[in-house]
PDB file of C-alpha atoms and ligand atoms in Angstrom:
ATOM      1  CA  MET G   1      73.631  98.825 100.214  1.00  0.00           C
ATOM      2  CA  SER G   2      75.271  99.248  96.822  1.00  0.00           C
ATOM      3  CA  HIS G   3      79.047  99.032  96.613  1.00  0.00           C
ATOM      4  CA  ILE G   4      79.075 102.095  94.363  1.00  0.00           C
ATOM      5  CA  LEU G   5      77.201 105.239  95.343  1.00  0.00           C
ATOM      6  CA  THR G   6      76.646 108.003  92.844  1.00  0.00           C
ATOM      7  CA  GLU G   7      75.307 111.489  93.295  1.00  0.00           C
ATOM      8  CA  LEU G   8      74.689 114.084  90.619  1.00  0.00           C
ATOM      9  CA  ASN G   9      74.575 117.529  92.116  1.00  0.00           C
ATOM     10  CA  GLU G  10      75.345 121.033  90.812  1.00  0.00           C
ATOM     11  CA  GLN G  11      76.780 119.703  87.513  1.00  0.00           C
ATOM     12  CA  CYS G  12      79.119 117.402  89.421  1.00  0.00           C
ATOM     13  CA  LEU G  13      78.949 113.596  89.471  1.00  0.00           C
ATOM     14  CA  THR G  14      80.402 112.032  92.621  1.00  0.00           C
ATOM     15  CA  ILE G  15      81.245 108.328  92.578  1.00  0.00           C
ATOM     16  CA  VAL G  16      81.925 106.731  95.969  1.00  0.00           C
ATOM     17  CA  LEU G  17      83.565 103.309  96.316  1.00  0.00           C
ATOM     18  CA  ASN G  18      81.561 101.818  99.139  1.00  0.00           C
ATOM     19  CA  ARG G  19      82.706  98.306  99.966  1.00  0.00           C
ATOM     20  CA  VAL G  20      84.186  99.311 103.247  1.00  0.00           C
ATOM     21  CA  ASP G  21      84.531  95.857 104.856  1.00  0.00           C
ATOM     22  CA  LYS G  22      86.754  94.792 101.923  1.00  0.00           C
ATOM     23  CA  LYS G  23      88.761  98.023 101.794  1.00  0.00           C
ATOM     24  CA  ASN G  24      86.789  99.018  98.672  1.00  0.00           C
ATOM     25  CA  ALA G  25      88.362  96.188  96.641  1.00  0.00           C
ATOM     26  CA  LEU G  26      86.811  96.477  93.203  1.00  0.00           C
ATOM     27  CA  THR G  27      84.472  93.808  91.862  1.00  0.00           C
ATOM     28  CA  ARG G  28      83.032  93.342  88.380  1.00  0.00           C
ATOM     29  CA  ASP G  29      79.750  94.948  89.429  1.00  0.00           C
ATOM     30  CA  MET G  30      81.549  97.955  90.846  1.00  0.00           C
ATOM     31  CA  TYR G  31      83.552  98.508  87.650  1.00  0.00           C
ATOM     32  CA  GLN G  32      80.409  98.244  85.535  1.00  0.00           C
ATOM     33  CA  GLN G  33      78.468 100.652  87.731  1.00  0.00           C
ATOM     34  CA  MET G  34      81.292 103.185  87.550  1.00  0.00           C
ATOM     35  CA  ALA G  35      81.556 102.768  83.779  1.00  0.00           C
ATOM     36  CA  ASP G  36      77.802 103.296  83.423  1.00  0.00           C
ATOM     37  CA  ALA G  37      77.850 106.367  85.660  1.00  0.00           C
ATOM     38  CA  ILE G  38      80.642 108.028  83.654  1.00  0.00           C
ATOM     39  CA  GLU G  39      79.131 107.067  80.290  1.00  0.00           C
ATOM     40  CA  HIS G  40      75.833 108.556  81.420  1.00  0.00           C
ATOM     41  CA  VAL G  41      77.245 112.026  82.081  1.00  0.00           C
ATOM     42  CA  LYS G  42      80.178 112.324  79.726  1.00  0.00           C
ATOM     43  CA  ASN G  43      78.115 113.760  76.884  1.00  0.00           C
ATOM     44  CA  ASP G  44      75.033 115.048  78.665  1.00  0.00           C
ATOM     45  CA  GLY G  45      75.968 118.645  77.940  1.00  0.00           C
ATOM     46  CA  ASN G  46      75.431 119.620  81.561  1.00  0.00           C
ATOM     47  CA  THR G  47      77.770 117.744  83.909  1.00  0.00           C
ATOM     48  CA  LYS G  48      81.169 119.407  84.178  1.00  0.00           C
ATOM     49  CA  VAL G  49      83.104 117.367  86.757  1.00  0.00           C
ATOM     50  CA  VAL G  50      83.430 113.805  88.028  1.00  0.00           C
ATOM     51  CA  ILE G  51      84.771 113.116  91.521  1.00  0.00           C
ATOM     52  CA  ILE G  52      85.909 109.612  92.500  1.00  0.00           C
ATOM     53  CA  LYS G  53      86.521 108.819  96.162  1.00  0.00           C
ATOM     54  CA  GLY G  54      86.343 105.997  98.691  1.00  0.00           C
ATOM     55  CA  ALA G  55      84.188 105.508 101.770  1.00  0.00           C
ATOM     56  CA  GLY G  56      85.672 104.269 105.047  1.00  0.00           C
ATOM     57  CA  ASP G  57      89.357 104.256 105.830  1.00  0.00           C
ATOM     58  CA  CYS G  58      90.819 104.029 102.332  1.00  0.00           C
ATOM     59  CA  PHE G  59      90.422 104.810  98.641  1.00  0.00           C
ATOM     60  CA  THR G  60      90.713 101.221  97.402  1.00  0.00           C
ATOM     61  CA  ALA G  61      92.658  97.982  97.911  1.00  0.00           C
ATOM     62  CA  GLY G  62      92.586  97.491  94.137  1.00  0.00           C
ATOM     63  CA  ASN G  63      91.072  94.722  92.099  1.00  0.00           C
ATOM     64  CA  ASP G  64      89.258  92.048  94.050  1.00  0.00           C
ATOM     65  CA  ILE G  65      91.789  89.227  94.176  1.00  0.00           C
ATOM     66  CA  SER G  66      89.140  86.503  94.036  1.00  0.00           C
ATOM     67  CA  ASP G  67      88.219  87.824  90.584  1.00  0.00           C
ATOM     68  CA  PHE G  68      91.880  87.615  89.569  1.00  0.00           C
ATOM     69  CA  ALA G  69      91.998  84.044  90.891  1.00  0.00           C
ATOM     70  CA  ASN G  70      88.938  83.045  88.898  1.00  0.00           C
ATOM     71  CA  GLN G  71      90.363  81.738  85.642  1.00  0.00           C
ATOM     72  CA  GLN G  72      87.019  81.245  83.936  1.00  0.00           C
ATOM     73  CA  GLU G  73      87.520  83.274  80.773  1.00  0.00           C
ATOM     74  CA  ASN G  74      89.067  86.081  82.799  1.00  0.00           C
ATOM     75  CA  ALA G  75      85.538  86.938  83.717  1.00  0.00           C
ATOM     76  CA  HIS G  76      86.330  90.259  85.370  1.00  0.00           C
ATOM     77  CA  VAL G  77      88.091  91.754  82.354  1.00  0.00           C
ATOM     78  CA  PRO G  78      85.214  93.253  80.310  1.00  0.00           C
ATOM     79  CA  GLU G  79      83.873  95.289  83.230  1.00  0.00           C
ATOM     80  CA  THR G  80      87.318  96.505  84.310  1.00  0.00           C
ATOM     81  CA  ALA G  81      88.106  97.540  80.750  1.00  0.00           C
ATOM     82  CA  ALA G  82      84.700  99.240  80.389  1.00  0.00           C
ATOM     83  CA  PHE G  83      85.429 101.374  83.444  1.00  0.00           C
ATOM     84  CA  MET G  84      88.990 102.231  82.490  1.00  0.00           C
ATOM     85  CA  ARG G  85      87.974 103.120  78.940  1.00  0.00           C
ATOM     86  CA  ALA G  86      85.133 105.299  80.225  1.00  0.00           C
ATOM     87  CA  LEU G  87      87.629 107.052  82.500  1.00  0.00           C
ATOM     88  CA  MET G  88      90.263 107.468  79.808  1.00  0.00           C
ATOM     89  CA  GLU G  89      87.750 108.737  77.284  1.00  0.00           C
ATOM     90  CA  CYS G  90      85.851 110.963  79.709  1.00  0.00           C
ATOM     91  CA  LYS G  91      85.630 114.407  78.127  1.00  0.00           C
ATOM     92  CA  ILE G  92      84.933 116.278  81.348  1.00  0.00           C
ATOM     93  CA  PRO G  93      87.535 116.718  84.098  1.00  0.00           C
ATOM     94  CA  VAL G  94      87.913 113.946  86.667  1.00  0.00           C
ATOM     95  CA  ILE G  95      89.063 114.604  90.229  1.00  0.00           C
ATOM     96  CA  ALA G  96      90.333 111.758  92.422  1.00  0.00           C
ATOM     97  CA  GLN G  97      90.046 112.231  96.178  1.00  0.00           C
ATOM     98  CA  VAL G  98      92.454 109.744  97.723  1.00  0.00           C
ATOM     99  CA  HIS G  99      93.001 108.747 101.342  1.00  0.00           C
ATOM    100  CA  GLY G 100      94.390 105.809 103.294  1.00  0.00           C
ATOM    101  CA  LEU G 101      95.422 103.363 100.589  1.00  0.00           C
ATOM    102  CA  ALA G 102      95.478 103.343  96.807  1.00  0.00           C
ATOM    103  CA  VAL G 103      96.501  99.852  95.706  1.00  0.00           C
ATOM    104  CA  GLY G 104      97.064  98.508  92.195  1.00  0.00           C
ATOM    105  CA  ILE G 105      94.401  99.823  89.855  1.00  0.00           C
ATOM    106  CA  GLY G 106      93.632 102.337  92.617  1.00  0.00           C
ATOM    107  CA  THR G 107      96.945 103.991  91.746  1.00  0.00           C
ATOM    108  CA  THR G 108      96.843 103.160  88.028  1.00  0.00           C
ATOM    109  CA  LEU G 109      93.534 104.959  87.555  1.00  0.00           C
ATOM    110  CA  LEU G 110      94.999 108.160  89.009  1.00  0.00           C
ATOM    111  CA  LEU G 111      97.170 108.451  85.898  1.00  0.00           C
ATOM    112  CA  HIS G 112      93.973 108.971  83.903  1.00  0.00           C
ATOM    113  CA  CYS G 113      92.494 111.645  86.185  1.00  0.00           C
ATOM    114  CA  ASP G 114      93.026 115.382  85.754  1.00  0.00           C
ATOM    115  CA  PHE G 115      93.275 116.334  89.421  1.00  0.00           C
ATOM    116  CA  VAL G 116      94.479 114.066  92.208  1.00  0.00           C
ATOM    117  CA  TYR G 117      94.218 115.244  95.800  1.00  0.00           C
ATOM    118  CA  ALA G 118      95.560 112.908  98.477  1.00  0.00           C
ATOM    119  CA  THR G 119      95.760 113.067 102.242  1.00  0.00           C
ATOM    120  CA  THR G 120      99.131 113.221 103.957  1.00  0.00           C
ATOM    121  CA  ASP G 121      98.707 109.661 105.278  1.00  0.00           C
ATOM    122  CA  THR G 122      97.929 107.997 101.929  1.00  0.00           C
ATOM    123  CA  ARG G 123     100.028 105.005 100.907  1.00  0.00           C
ATOM    124  CA  PHE G 124     100.260 104.105  97.242  1.00  0.00           C
ATOM    125  CA  VAL G 125     101.404 100.749  95.915  1.00  0.00           C
ATOM    126  CA  LEU G 126     101.656  99.068  92.523  1.00  0.00           C
ATOM    127  CA  PRO G 127     102.060  95.479  93.723  1.00  0.00           C
ATOM    128  CA  PHE G 128     101.552  93.767  90.371  1.00  0.00           C
ATOM    129  CA  ILE G 129     104.993  92.169  90.350  1.00  0.00           C
ATOM    130  CA  ASN G 130     104.416  90.701  93.807  1.00  0.00           C
ATOM    131  CA  LEU G 131     101.284  89.024  92.468  1.00  0.00           C
ATOM    132  CA  GLY G 132     103.051  87.637  89.397  1.00  0.00           C
ATOM    133  CA  LEU G 133     101.324  90.275  87.255  1.00  0.00           C
ATOM    134  CA  VAL G 134     102.418  93.182  85.065  1.00  0.00           C
ATOM    135  CA  PRO G 135     101.421  96.864  84.782  1.00  0.00           C
ATOM    136  CA  GLU G 136      98.041  97.637  83.237  1.00  0.00           C
ATOM    137  CA  TYR G 137      96.041 100.383  81.545  1.00  0.00           C
ATOM    138  CA  ALA G 138      99.068 102.167  80.134  1.00  0.00           C
ATOM    139  CA  SER G 139     100.802 102.663  83.473  1.00  0.00           C
ATOM    140  CA  SER G 140     104.033 101.266  81.999  1.00  0.00           C
ATOM    141  CA  TYR G 141     103.844 104.139  79.493  1.00  0.00           C
ATOM    142  CA  LEU G 142     102.436 106.948  81.621  1.00  0.00           C
ATOM    143  CA  LEU G 143     104.395 106.394  84.856  1.00  0.00           C
ATOM    144  CA  PRO G 144     107.852 106.832  83.264  1.00  0.00           C
ATOM    145  CA  LYS G 145     106.533 109.938  81.524  1.00  0.00           C
ATOM    146  CA  VAL G 146     105.239 111.376  84.784  1.00  0.00           C
ATOM    147  CA  ALA G 147     107.889 110.222  87.258  1.00  0.00           C
ATOM    148  CA  GLY G 148     110.871 109.246  85.096  1.00  0.00           C
ATOM    149  CA  HIS G 149     112.087 105.754  84.258  1.00  0.00           C
ATOM    150  CA  VAL G 150     114.095 105.235  87.413  1.00  0.00           C
ATOM    151  CA  LYS G 151     111.237 106.008  89.823  1.00  0.00           C
ATOM    152  CA  ALA G 152     108.731 104.086  87.690  1.00  0.00           C
ATOM    153  CA  ALA G 153     111.070 101.090  87.728  1.00  0.00           C
ATOM    154  CA  GLU G 154     111.303 101.259  91.514  1.00  0.00           C
ATOM    155  CA  TRP G 155     107.538 101.491  91.972  1.00  0.00           C
ATOM    156  CA  LEU G 156     106.720  98.797  89.414  1.00  0.00           C
ATOM    157  CA  MET G 157     109.604  96.362  89.861  1.00  0.00           C
ATOM    158  CA  LEU G 158     109.877  96.413  93.652  1.00  0.00           C
ATOM    159  CA  GLY G 159     106.151  96.896  94.190  1.00  0.00           C
ATOM    160  CA  GLU G 160     106.643  98.503  97.581  1.00  0.00           C
ATOM    161  CA  PRO G 161     104.361 101.159  99.101  1.00  0.00           C
ATOM    162  CA  PHE G 162     105.272 104.826  98.882  1.00  0.00           C
ATOM    163  CA  GLY G 163     103.835 107.857 100.599  1.00  0.00           C
ATOM    164  CA  ALA G 164     101.918 110.923  99.487  1.00  0.00           C
ATOM    165  CA  GLN G 165     104.945 113.232  99.622  1.00  0.00           C
ATOM    166  CA  GLU G 166     106.901 110.974  97.280  1.00  0.00           C
ATOM    167  CA  ALA G 167     103.887 110.650  94.981  1.00  0.00           C
ATOM    168  CA  TYR G 168     103.602 114.438  94.918  1.00  0.00           C
ATOM    169  CA  GLN G 169     107.318 114.955  94.386  1.00  0.00           C
ATOM    170  CA  PHE G 170     107.213 112.689  91.321  1.00  0.00           C
ATOM    171  CA  GLY G 171     104.192 114.279  89.718  1.00  0.00           C
ATOM    172  CA  LEU G 172     101.382 111.869  90.572  1.00  0.00           C
ATOM    173  CA  LEU G 173      99.391 114.325  92.663  1.00  0.00           C
ATOM    174  CA  THR G 174      97.941 117.807  92.337  1.00  0.00           C
ATOM    175  CA  LYS G 175      98.274 118.477  96.050  1.00  0.00           C
ATOM    176  CA  VAL G 176      98.735 116.750  99.399  1.00  0.00           C
ATOM    177  CA  VAL G 177      96.309 117.932 102.071  1.00  0.00           C
ATOM    178  CA  SER G 178      95.452 117.021 105.636  1.00  0.00           C
ATOM    179  CA  PRO G 179      92.653 114.463 106.167  1.00  0.00           C
ATOM    180  CA  GLN G 180      90.515 117.216 107.693  1.00  0.00           C
ATOM    181  CA  ASP G 181      90.891 119.430 104.618  1.00  0.00           C
ATOM    182  CA  ILE G 182      90.568 116.959 101.752  1.00  0.00           C
ATOM    183  CA  GLU G 183      86.795 117.076 101.352  1.00  0.00           C
ATOM    184  CA  GLN G 184      86.735 120.871 101.227  1.00  0.00           C
ATOM    185  CA  THR G 185      89.749 121.050  98.916  1.00  0.00           C
ATOM    186  CA  VAL G 186      88.099 118.743  96.405  1.00  0.00           C
ATOM    187  CA  LEU G 187      84.713 120.468  96.605  1.00  0.00           C
ATOM    188  CA  SER G 188      86.360 123.817  96.124  1.00  0.00           C
ATOM    189  CA  ALA G 189      88.250 122.602  93.013  1.00  0.00           C
ATOM    190  CA  ALA G 190      85.033 121.065  91.645  1.00  0.00           C
ATOM    191  CA  LYS G 191      83.134 124.304  92.221  1.00  0.00           C
ATOM    192  CA  LYS G 192      85.794 126.293  90.368  1.00  0.00           C
ATOM    193  CA  LEU G 193      85.603 123.876  87.429  1.00  0.00           C
ATOM    194  CA  VAL G 194      81.802 124.058  87.340  1.00  0.00           C
ATOM    195  CA  GLU G 195      82.065 127.835  87.030  1.00  0.00           C
ATOM    196  CA  LYS G 196      84.174 127.570  83.855  1.00  0.00           C
ATOM    197  CA  PRO G 197      82.491 127.800  80.441  1.00  0.00           C
ATOM    198  CA  MET G 198      81.681 124.353  79.082  1.00  0.00           C
ATOM    199  CA  PHE G 199      83.304 124.813  75.671  1.00  0.00           C
ATOM    200  CA  SER G 200      86.631 125.994  77.123  1.00  0.00           C
ATOM    201  CA  LEU G 201      86.617 123.305  79.785  1.00  0.00           C
ATOM    202  CA  LEU G 202      86.076 120.436  77.358  1.00  0.00           C
ATOM    203  CA  GLN G 203      88.451 121.786  74.747  1.00  0.00           C
ATOM    204  CA  THR G 204      91.196 122.464  77.282  1.00  0.00           C
ATOM    205  CA  LYS G 205      91.008 118.882  78.525  1.00  0.00           C
ATOM    206  CA  ASN G 206      90.921 117.630  74.953  1.00  0.00           C
ATOM    207  CA  LEU G 207      94.000 119.674  74.007  1.00  0.00           C
ATOM    208  CA  LEU G 208      95.883 118.570  77.103  1.00  0.00           C
ATOM    209  CA  LYS G 209      95.171 114.921  76.404  1.00  0.00           C
ATOM    210  CA  GLY G 210      96.300 115.292  72.804  1.00  0.00           C
ATOM    211  CA  ASP G 211      96.918 112.232  70.693  1.00  0.00           C
ATOM    212  CA  GLN G 212      96.124 109.161  72.782  1.00  0.00           C
ATOM    213  CA  SER G 213      97.296 106.580  70.252  1.00  0.00           C
ATOM    214  CA  SER G 214     100.487 105.720  72.169  1.00  0.00           C
ATOM    215  CA  VAL G 215      98.479 105.262  75.368  1.00  0.00           C
ATOM    216  CA  THR G 216      96.016 102.960  73.620  1.00  0.00           C
ATOM    217  CA  GLN G 217      98.767 101.005  71.906  1.00  0.00           C
ATOM    218  CA  GLN G 218     100.640 100.395  75.166  1.00  0.00           C
ATOM    219  CA  MET G 219      97.403  99.500  76.919  1.00  0.00           C
ATOM    220  CA  ASN G 220      96.603  96.861  74.340  1.00  0.00           C
ATOM    221  CA  GLU G 221     100.099  95.416  74.606  1.00  0.00           C
ATOM    222  CA  GLU G 222      99.896  95.300  78.398  1.00  0.00           C
ATOM    223  CA  PHE G 223      96.473  93.722  78.159  1.00  0.00           C
ATOM    224  CA  ASP G 224      97.677  90.620  76.322  1.00  0.00           C
ATOM    225  CA  ILE G 225     100.614  90.166  78.679  1.00  0.00           C
ATOM    226  CA  PHE G 226      98.393  90.760  81.739  1.00  0.00           C
ATOM    227  CA  LEU G 227      96.003  88.000  80.615  1.00  0.00           C
ATOM    228  CA  GLU G 228      98.943  85.660  80.095  1.00  0.00           C
ATOM    229  CA  ALA G 229     100.318  86.557  83.531  1.00  0.00           C
ATOM    230  CA  LEU G 230      96.993  85.787  85.233  1.00  0.00           C
ATOM    231  CA  GLY G 231      97.331  82.159  84.173  1.00  0.00           C
ATOM    232  CA  THR G 232     100.899  81.625  85.383  1.00  0.00           C
ATOM    233  CA  THR G 233     101.732  79.397  88.343  1.00  0.00           C
ATOM    234  CA  ALA G 234     103.320  82.352  90.129  1.00  0.00           C
ATOM    235  CA  ALA G 235     100.197  84.511  89.892  1.00  0.00           C
ATOM    236  CA  GLN G 236      97.830  81.727  90.894  1.00  0.00           C
ATOM    237  CA  GLU G 237     100.086  80.964  93.867  1.00  0.00           C
ATOM    238  CA  ALA G 238     100.060  84.630  94.935  1.00  0.00           C
ATOM    239  CA  PHE G 239      96.248  84.877  94.664  1.00  0.00           C
ATOM    240  CA  ASP G 240      95.705  81.614  96.547  1.00  0.00           C
ATOM    241  CA  ALA G 241      98.132  82.692  99.284  1.00  0.00           C
ATOM    242  CA  PHE G 242      96.300  86.014  99.744  1.00  0.00           C
ATOM    243  CA  LEU G 243      92.859  84.434  99.791  1.00  0.00           C
ATOM    244  CA  LYS G 244      93.938  81.694 102.229  1.00  0.00           C
ATOM    245  CA  LYS G 245      95.909  84.215 104.325  1.00  0.00           C
ATOM    246  CA  ARG G 246      99.100  82.160 104.071  1.00  0.00           C
ATOM    247  CA  PRO G 247     102.647  83.024 102.962  1.00  0.00           C
ATOM    248  CA  ILE G 248     103.575  82.560  99.311  1.00  0.00           C
ATOM    249  CA  ASN G 249     105.431  79.323  98.586  1.00  0.00           C
ATOM    250  CA  PRO G 250     108.673  80.510  96.919  1.00  0.00           C
ATOM    251  CA  GLU G 251     108.910  77.197  95.041  1.00  0.00           C
ATOM    252  CA  LYS G 252     105.780  78.163  93.132  1.00  0.00           C
ATOM    253  CA  PHE G 253     106.673  81.830  92.768  1.00  0.00           C
ATOM    254  CA  LYS G 254     109.543  81.776  90.309  1.00  0.00           C
TER     255      LYS G 254
HETATM  256  N1  COA U 301      90.685  91.608  97.055  1.00  0.00           N
HETATM  257  C1  COA U 301      89.855  90.898  97.816  1.00  0.00           C
HETATM  258  N2  COA U 301      89.708  91.111  99.132  1.00  0.00           N
HETATM  259  C2  COA U 301      90.443  92.072  99.685  1.00  0.00           C
HETATM  260  C3  COA U 301      91.336  92.852  98.945  1.00  0.00           C
HETATM  261  C4  COA U 301      91.434  92.595  97.569  1.00  0.00           C
HETATM  262  N3  COA U 301      92.231  93.309  96.769  1.00  0.00           N
HETATM  263  N4  COA U 301      91.926  93.740  99.773  1.00  0.00           N
HETATM  264  C5  COA U 301      91.426  93.533 100.989  1.00  0.00           C
HETATM  265  N5  COA U 301      90.529  92.523 100.943  1.00  0.00           N
HETATM  266  C6  COA U 301      89.742  91.981 102.061  1.00  0.00           C
HETATM  267  C7  COA U 301      90.579  91.119 102.983  1.00  0.00           C
HETATM  268  O1  COA U 301      90.669  89.782 102.490  1.00  0.00           O
HETATM  269  C8  COA U 301      89.772  91.223 104.246  1.00  0.00           C
HETATM  270  O2  COA U 301      88.653  90.365 104.124  1.00  0.00           O
HETATM  271  P1  COA U 301      88.129  89.522 105.421  1.00  0.00           P
HETATM  272  O3  COA U 301      87.744  90.561 106.440  1.00  0.00           O
HETATM  273  O4  COA U 301      86.966  88.754 104.901  1.00  0.00           O
HETATM  274  O5  COA U 301      89.280  88.688 105.868  1.00  0.00           O
HETATM  275  C9  COA U 301      89.248  92.652 104.220  1.00  0.00           C
HETATM  276  O6  COA U 301      89.305  93.063 102.863  1.00  0.00           O
HETATM  277  C10 COA U 301      90.091  93.624 105.022  1.00  0.00           C
HETATM  278  O7  COA U 301      91.427  93.512 104.596  1.00  0.00           O
HETATM  279  P2  COA U 301      92.655  93.228 105.578  1.00  0.00           P
HETATM  280  O8  COA U 301      93.748  92.565 104.785  1.00  0.00           O
HETATM  281  O9  COA U 301      92.172  92.514 106.802  1.00  0.00           O
HETATM  282  O10 COA U 301      93.030  94.726 105.957  1.00  0.00           O
HETATM  283  P3  COA U 301      94.480  95.306 106.289  1.00  0.00           P
HETATM  284  O11 COA U 301      94.247  96.715 106.731  1.00  0.00           O
HETATM  285  O12 COA U 301      95.225  94.389 107.200  1.00  0.00           O
HETATM  286  O13 COA U 301      95.266  95.318 104.886  1.00  0.00           O
HETATM  287  C11 COA U 301      95.530  95.740 102.554  1.00  0.00           C
HETATM  288  C12 COA U 301      94.759  96.078 103.818  1.00  0.00           C
HETATM  289  C13 COA U 301      94.875  96.459 101.394  1.00  0.00           C
HETATM  290  C14 COA U 301      96.998  96.184 102.701  1.00  0.00           C
HETATM  291  C15 COA U 301      95.517  94.213 102.322  1.00  0.00           C
HETATM  292  O14 COA U 301      94.155  93.779 102.421  1.00  0.00           O
HETATM  293  C16 COA U 301      96.010  93.817 100.972  1.00  0.00           C
HETATM  294  O15 COA U 301      97.207  93.712 100.765  1.00  0.00           O
HETATM  295  N6  COA U 301      95.082  93.561 100.054  1.00  0.00           N
HETATM  296  C17 COA U 301      95.426  93.120  98.700  1.00  0.00           C
HETATM  297  C18 COA U 301      95.798  94.306  97.845  1.00  0.00           C
HETATM  298  C19 COA U 301      96.158  93.862  96.446  1.00  0.00           C
HETATM  299  O16 COA U 301      97.138  93.189  96.228  1.00  0.00           O
HETATM  300  N7  COA U 301      95.296  94.227  95.487  1.00  0.00           N
HETATM  301  C20 COA U 301      95.428  93.862  94.122  1.00  0.00           C
HETATM  302  C21 COA U 301      96.234  94.880  93.417  1.00  0.00           C
HETATM  303  S1  COA U 301      96.701  94.396  91.792  1.00  0.00           S
END
């Protein structure tokens, strides 16, 4: 069974993260498949909405940590970047349907979606600092804009989980809904979007996004620092500790 499922139906592309036994942690293959799926529809002149959601009990546990730990030419980077660029440059609206957990890039990617619906029990976390890493894909630019510097600093410098209500209060979410209602809420939003005229839909998104040069500039800056961080003793210690299910050695995490 593929770790990414896609379905194109009624002018709506649905992408399902489907690596349930690993909490939908994202591998290189998964990123590439998602990038390909978005690239395929973004200019087809027919598809009007993309939905991204997770199978099982959560949205995603973020990047697969064994890929982070693999120092061979940062092998996972091209696929991750291909997906995030496809998402950021997607001309049609993107809806994220979030439940359970949205870790790391699972929260970062929400900043590049147009609608984010989350269940009341969702926990979000940006744990980069606890892995010896730094923010990625323009989150250090977009989060302060969305939530304010003080909240962004808390989320990114303490790296502790926060709930759906807090995420909503600080502008990360469109709406918080009960687990029973999330599927219907998202389908209903997608249906409304599909009923809009294509020209207005695309142009409205385009106008809302505006000039993306600051986003791209910050992303490139983060990128270089992220790659440097991956090679530090602290990061390698954090990855090894997670993969071996042992506590981090504070002597190596400085
Ligand atoms: N990368 C690789 N494997 C991961 C993973 C990740 N990001 N997240 C979870 N997994 C794996 C676990 O190793 C475990 O594998 P196993 O069954 O072979 O031992 C399986 O998924 C289930 O995870 P588990 O930790 O047992 O579930 P949990 O409910 O106790 O905890 C999380 C879930 C997400 C809180 C915890 O797995 C976690 O902290 N994961 C790392 C998240 C992270 O730091 N991501 C990177 C962000 S930059």
